Structures are given as structure tokens and as C-alpha cells.
Short mmCIF file of C-alpha atoms in Angstrom, two decimals:
data_model
loop_
_atom_site.label_atom_id
_atom_site.label_comp_id
_atom_site.label_asym_id
_atom_site.label_seq_id
_atom_site.Cartn_x
_atom_site.Cartn_y
_atom_site.Cartn_z
CA UNK A 1 0.00 0.00 0.00
CA UNK A 2 1.17 3.54 -0.70
CA UNK A 3 2.33 5.42 2.37
CA UNK A 4 1.68 9.00 3.35
CA UNK A 5 3.04 11.32 0.70
CA UNK A 6 3.87 14.97 1.08
CA UNK A 7 4.61 17.57 -1.55
CA UNK A 8 6.87 19.41 -1.99
CA UNK A 9 9.76 17.85 -0.12
CA UNK A 10 11.51 21.22 0.09
CA UNK A 11 10.34 24.79 -0.34
CA UNK A 12 12.31 28.00 -0.08
CA UNK A 13 10.23 31.16 -0.16
CA UNK A 14 10.67 34.80 0.71
CA UNK A 15 9.08 36.38 3.72
CA UNK A 16 5.60 37.61 2.82
CA UNK A 17 5.00 34.99 0.13
CA UNK A 18 2.45 32.20 0.24
CA UNK A 19 3.17 28.49 0.33
CA UNK A 20 0.81 25.54 0.16
CA UNK A 21 1.85 22.13 1.43
CA UNK A 22 0.01 19.02 0.42
CA UNK A 23 -0.48 15.69 2.16
CA UNK A 24 -2.00 12.51 0.76
CA UNK A 25 -2.78 10.14 3.62
CA UNK A 26 -3.08 6.37 3.40
CA UNK A 27 -6.31 5.52 1.65
CA UNK A 28 -9.04 4.75 4.16
CA UNK A 29 -7.38 6.57 7.06
CA UNK A 30 -9.98 8.95 8.46
CA UNK A 31 -7.52 10.64 10.81
CA UNK A 32 -5.03 13.10 9.38
CA UNK A 33 -2.59 15.16 11.42
CA UNK A 34 -0.21 18.02 10.78
CA UNK A 35 2.88 18.50 12.93
CA UNK A 36 5.86 20.84 12.73
CA UNK A 37 9.44 20.47 13.91
CA UNK A 38 11.42 23.65 14.28
CA UNK A 39 15.24 23.73 14.65
CA UNK A 40 15.65 20.29 16.20
CA UNK A 41 13.04 20.89 18.87
CA UNK A 42 10.03 18.76 19.68
CA UNK A 43 7.55 17.81 17.00
CA UNK A 44 4.64 20.09 17.76
CA UNK A 45 1.04 19.26 17.05
CA UNK A 46 -0.74 21.63 14.68
CA UNK A 47 -4.11 20.08 13.96
CA UNK A 48 -6.13 16.93 13.48
CA UNK A 49 -8.78 16.12 10.90
CA UNK A 50 -11.34 13.37 11.15
CA UNK A 51 -12.45 12.92 7.57
CA UNK A 52 -13.09 16.49 6.38
CA UNK A 53 -13.77 17.97 9.83
CA UNK A 54 -11.25 19.71 12.04
CA UNK A 55 -11.27 17.73 15.27
CA UNK A 56 -8.61 19.78 17.02
CA UNK A 57 -6.78 22.83 15.70
CA UNK A 58 -5.41 23.98 19.03
CA UNK A 59 -1.83 23.82 17.79
CA UNK A 60 -2.21 26.17 14.84
CA UNK A 61 0.13 29.09 15.59
CA UNK A 62 -2.01 31.93 14.22
CA UNK A 63 -4.43 32.87 11.48
CA UNK A 64 -1.70 32.92 8.83
CA UNK A 65 -2.06 29.14 8.76
CA UNK A 66 -5.04 27.57 7.02
CA UNK A 67 -5.60 23.83 6.71
CA UNK A 68 -8.22 22.14 4.60
CA UNK A 69 -9.25 18.61 3.82
CA UNK A 70 -11.96 18.82 1.24
CA UNK A 71 -13.76 15.55 0.65
CA UNK A 72 -11.87 13.88 3.46
CA UNK A 73 -8.99 12.75 1.26
CA UNK A 74 -5.87 14.83 0.80
CA UNK A 75 -5.13 17.89 2.93
CA UNK A 76 -3.44 21.19 2.28
CA UNK A 77 -1.75 23.54 4.71
CA UNK A 78 -1.36 27.10 3.47
CA UNK A 79 0.85 29.69 5.09
CA UNK A 80 0.03 33.25 4.05
CA UNK A 81 1.98 35.46 4.43
CA UNK A 82 5.00 33.43 5.50
CA UNK A 83 7.27 34.73 8.25
CA UNK A 84 10.84 33.75 9.13
CA UNK A 85 9.73 31.81 12.22
CA UNK A 86 7.56 29.54 10.06
CA UNK A 87 10.68 27.75 8.84
CA UNK A 88 10.82 24.12 9.85
CA UNK A 89 9.84 20.65 8.78
CA UNK A 90 6.12 20.08 8.40
CA UNK A 91 5.03 16.50 8.87
CA UNK A 92 1.75 14.95 7.94
CA UNK A 93 0.57 11.67 9.44
CA UNK A 94 -2.51 9.51 9.21
CA UNK A 95 -4.09 6.73 11.22
CA UNK A 96 -7.19 4.57 11.20
CA UNK A 97 -8.07 4.88 14.87
CA UNK A 98 -7.18 7.88 17.02
CA UNK A 99 -5.01 5.92 19.42
CA UNK A 100 -3.30 3.94 16.69
CA UNK A 101 0.31 4.61 15.88
CA UNK A 102 0.66 7.06 13.04
CA UNK A 103 2.11 6.62 9.60
CA UNK A 104 4.17 9.67 8.77
CA UNK A 105 5.11 11.26 5.51
CA UNK A 106 8.71 12.29 4.86
CA UNK A 107 7.91 15.90 5.63
CA UNK A 108 8.19 19.20 3.81
CA UNK A 109 11.20 21.30 4.75
CA UNK A 110 10.09 24.93 4.57
CA UNK A 111 12.66 27.68 4.61
CA UNK A 112 11.51 31.28 4.75
CA UNK A 113 14.22 33.79 3.87
CA UNK B 1 0.21 20.59 30.76
CA UNK B 2 1.33 18.05 28.21
CA UNK B 3 5.06 17.66 27.80
CA UNK B 4 7.47 14.93 26.75
CA UNK B 5 11.16 15.27 27.53
CA UNK B 6 14.12 13.24 26.41
CA UNK B 7 17.87 13.72 26.26
CA UNK B 8 19.17 14.98 22.92
CA UNK B 9 22.15 12.71 22.24
CA UNK B 10 23.37 9.23 23.01
CA UNK B 11 26.54 7.61 21.73
CA UNK B 12 27.25 3.88 22.03
CA UNK B 13 29.66 1.36 20.55
CA UNK B 14 28.45 -1.24 18.09
CA UNK B 15 27.37 -4.37 19.95
CA UNK B 16 26.59 -2.54 23.20
CA UNK B 17 23.09 -1.90 24.51
CA UNK B 18 21.50 1.52 24.07
CA UNK B 19 19.02 2.91 26.56
CA UNK B 20 17.00 5.95 25.57
CA UNK B 21 14.97 7.59 28.31
CA UNK B 22 11.87 9.76 28.26
CA UNK B 23 9.63 11.42 30.81
CA UNK B 24 6.08 12.58 30.21
CA UNK B 25 3.59 14.59 32.19
CA UNK B 26 0.07 13.45 31.32
CA UNK B 27 -0.95 10.77 33.82
CA UNK B 28 -3.99 9.93 31.71
CA UNK B 29 -1.90 8.81 28.74
CA UNK B 30 -3.18 5.52 27.39
CA UNK B 31 -0.49 4.64 24.86
CA UNK B 32 3.19 5.46 24.76
CA UNK B 33 5.22 5.11 21.60
CA UNK B 34 8.72 5.03 20.24
CA UNK B 35 9.29 6.27 16.72
CA UNK B 36 12.49 6.15 14.68
CA UNK B 37 13.51 8.73 12.08
CA UNK B 38 16.30 7.99 9.64
CA UNK B 39 17.86 10.80 7.58
CA UNK B 40 15.53 12.21 4.95
CA UNK B 41 12.64 10.00 6.00
CA UNK B 42 9.50 10.38 8.03
CA UNK B 43 8.98 8.94 11.47
CA UNK B 44 8.46 5.20 11.62
CA UNK B 45 6.56 3.59 14.49
CA UNK B 46 8.97 1.21 16.23
CA UNK B 47 6.94 -0.03 19.12
CA UNK B 48 4.32 1.03 21.63
CA UNK B 49 3.11 0.07 25.07
CA UNK B 50 -0.25 0.34 26.74
CA UNK B 51 -0.26 2.32 29.96
CA UNK B 52 -1.42 -0.71 31.95
CA UNK B 53 1.74 -2.62 31.04
CA UNK B 54 5.18 -2.17 32.55
CA UNK B 55 7.28 -3.98 29.97
CA UNK B 56 7.14 -5.02 26.35
CA UNK B 57 9.78 -6.93 24.44
CA UNK B 58 10.03 -7.13 20.67
CA UNK B 59 13.19 -8.83 19.36
CA UNK B 60 16.09 -6.48 20.20
CA UNK B 61 13.78 -3.83 21.63
CA UNK B 62 12.62 -3.66 25.25
CA UNK B 63 10.26 -0.94 26.44
CA UNK B 64 9.98 -0.26 30.15
CA UNK B 65 7.24 1.91 31.62
CA UNK B 66 7.25 3.29 35.14
CA UNK B 67 3.83 4.86 35.36
CA UNK B 68 4.34 6.16 38.88
CA UNK B 69 7.38 8.19 37.80
CA UNK B 70 6.00 8.80 34.27
CA UNK B 71 9.20 7.40 32.83
CA UNK B 72 9.53 5.43 29.62
CA UNK B 73 12.67 3.83 28.26
CA UNK B 74 13.71 2.03 25.10
CA UNK B 75 16.53 -0.48 25.26
CA UNK B 76 18.13 -1.66 22.04
CA UNK B 77 20.21 -4.79 22.53
CA UNK B 78 23.29 -5.45 20.38
CA UNK B 79 23.14 -1.98 18.81
CA UNK B 80 24.13 -1.89 15.15
CA UNK B 81 25.28 0.99 12.94
CA UNK B 82 21.91 0.76 11.18
CA UNK B 83 20.27 1.77 14.45
CA UNK B 84 21.79 5.26 14.15
CA UNK B 85 18.79 7.58 13.89
CA UNK B 86 16.66 9.97 15.92
CA UNK B 87 14.30 8.27 18.34
CA UNK B 88 11.14 10.07 19.39
CA UNK B 89 9.13 9.28 22.48
CA UNK B 90 5.42 10.10 22.26
CA UNK B 91 2.31 9.82 24.42
CA UNK B 92 -1.33 9.60 23.42
CA UNK B 93 -2.92 11.88 25.94
CA UNK B 94 -6.28 12.23 27.57
CA UNK B 95 -6.81 15.15 25.17
CA UNK B 96 -6.93 12.70 22.25
CA UNK B 97 -3.75 13.83 20.61
CA UNK B 98 -0.22 12.48 20.39
CA UNK B 99 2.52 14.61 21.93
CA UNK B 100 6.12 14.09 20.84
CA UNK B 101 9.44 14.82 22.46
CA UNK B 102 12.35 16.56 20.77
CA UNK B 103 14.02 13.28 19.83
CA UNK B 104 17.24 11.56 20.95
CA UNK B 105 19.92 11.30 18.31
CA UNK B 106 21.63 7.92 18.65
CA UNK B 107 25.19 7.63 17.31
CA UNK B 108 26.57 4.13 16.95
CA UNK B 109 30.35 3.91 16.69
CA UNK B 110 31.83 0.98 14.81
#
């Protein structure tokens, strides 16, 4: 079975620009999560979708971040406008049940200059 | 609050045992996990333990859980160079989300 795929793998953008990250979860996984790792620190929770609904978005840093999961399949995470502190690796993960271990994508490394 | 802490680095010689430690704060955690991240890859679930267990063994991996002290450890027996990676401890909390630590980078010297 295909794993969790993320696109792009790397993105370098200027401060003030917009970037959209995409995640394709494992087919049939209702739960989709976004996490971010900044500068070797902990992997911080951003939000959790169950199908197309946002179950928990308590980790979203501010309103420059917008996540969607139309139709309950793939998800996008848009950052607009990007700031320097948004740099980091953005991971997407999916699971069948909420307490199940997650399957992670390889991440998108975002660099804002 | 919800927090997971682990030491940042561990260096061992090939063939020795590695022990990676982790502490967590949420006493209502139901599952605790160890993930492994190799360079350029995503996190891979290595093993997990239910909070009502105190030990789980899976081939070279042994997970120990001290629920009273909220301490989790991962022991890798006969550590190989292929075990070099970042190991993340994580807890599934009462708030229905998984909280990760900062990761322990394991260096295995030949």
C-alpha cells in the first residue's frame, strides 16, 4: 500500500509569500494530522482532521495558517503570508483509529528567507 | 500541561546496549510510543506500550514503563550501525492527541 506522501519535499520562499503544502494520507485513514518540527526541537502538534472535519486545531500558531481537507482525502496547509519563524519541517501523518500509531510522511522542509 | 522530555544525544559502541529515556507529564496517557527517524525520512513507528503494562519486548527492543514516575525507556540490545537515527518518544494523551518529544539522536560507533 502507498504510504503518506507529502509535496513538496523542500520549499524556499521569501518572507511575505504564500506556500501551500500538500499531504496525501493512506487511503481509508480517516484521521489526518499536521505537525511541525522547528530547529531540532520537539515535534509540535498543529491540527487533526477526522475525515473532512477539524477535530482539534489547538496547535495552529495563528491565522496565517489555514488547513483544509476537502472531501476527506488529501489535505493542504497554506501559510500566508509566511514569516521567518515559520521555517521548519512540516510533517503529515494519518491513522485509522485515534489511538493507533501514526504513519508519517517524509515531511516538507520549509525555509523562509 | 502536556510535555514529553528526552535527552538529545546518546553515543554507544556497536554491539553494546543503548538505553533511551523519556519522561512525560500526562498521567492519563493511554499509549506510549517510540518512533524512529532515519535521515531524509518520516517517522516510523517502532513499538508502543499500553499504559497498563510495565514492559514489552520485541526482538532487540525492550520498552519499560514506570507509570508512577511517568518514565519510559527504550533499550536496544546489540546496537548496530543501522540503528543510528533519531528516536522520538510520544504519548497519546487524555486530550486525544499524540505529543512528541524533541528526539534523541543515537550515534553508533563501529
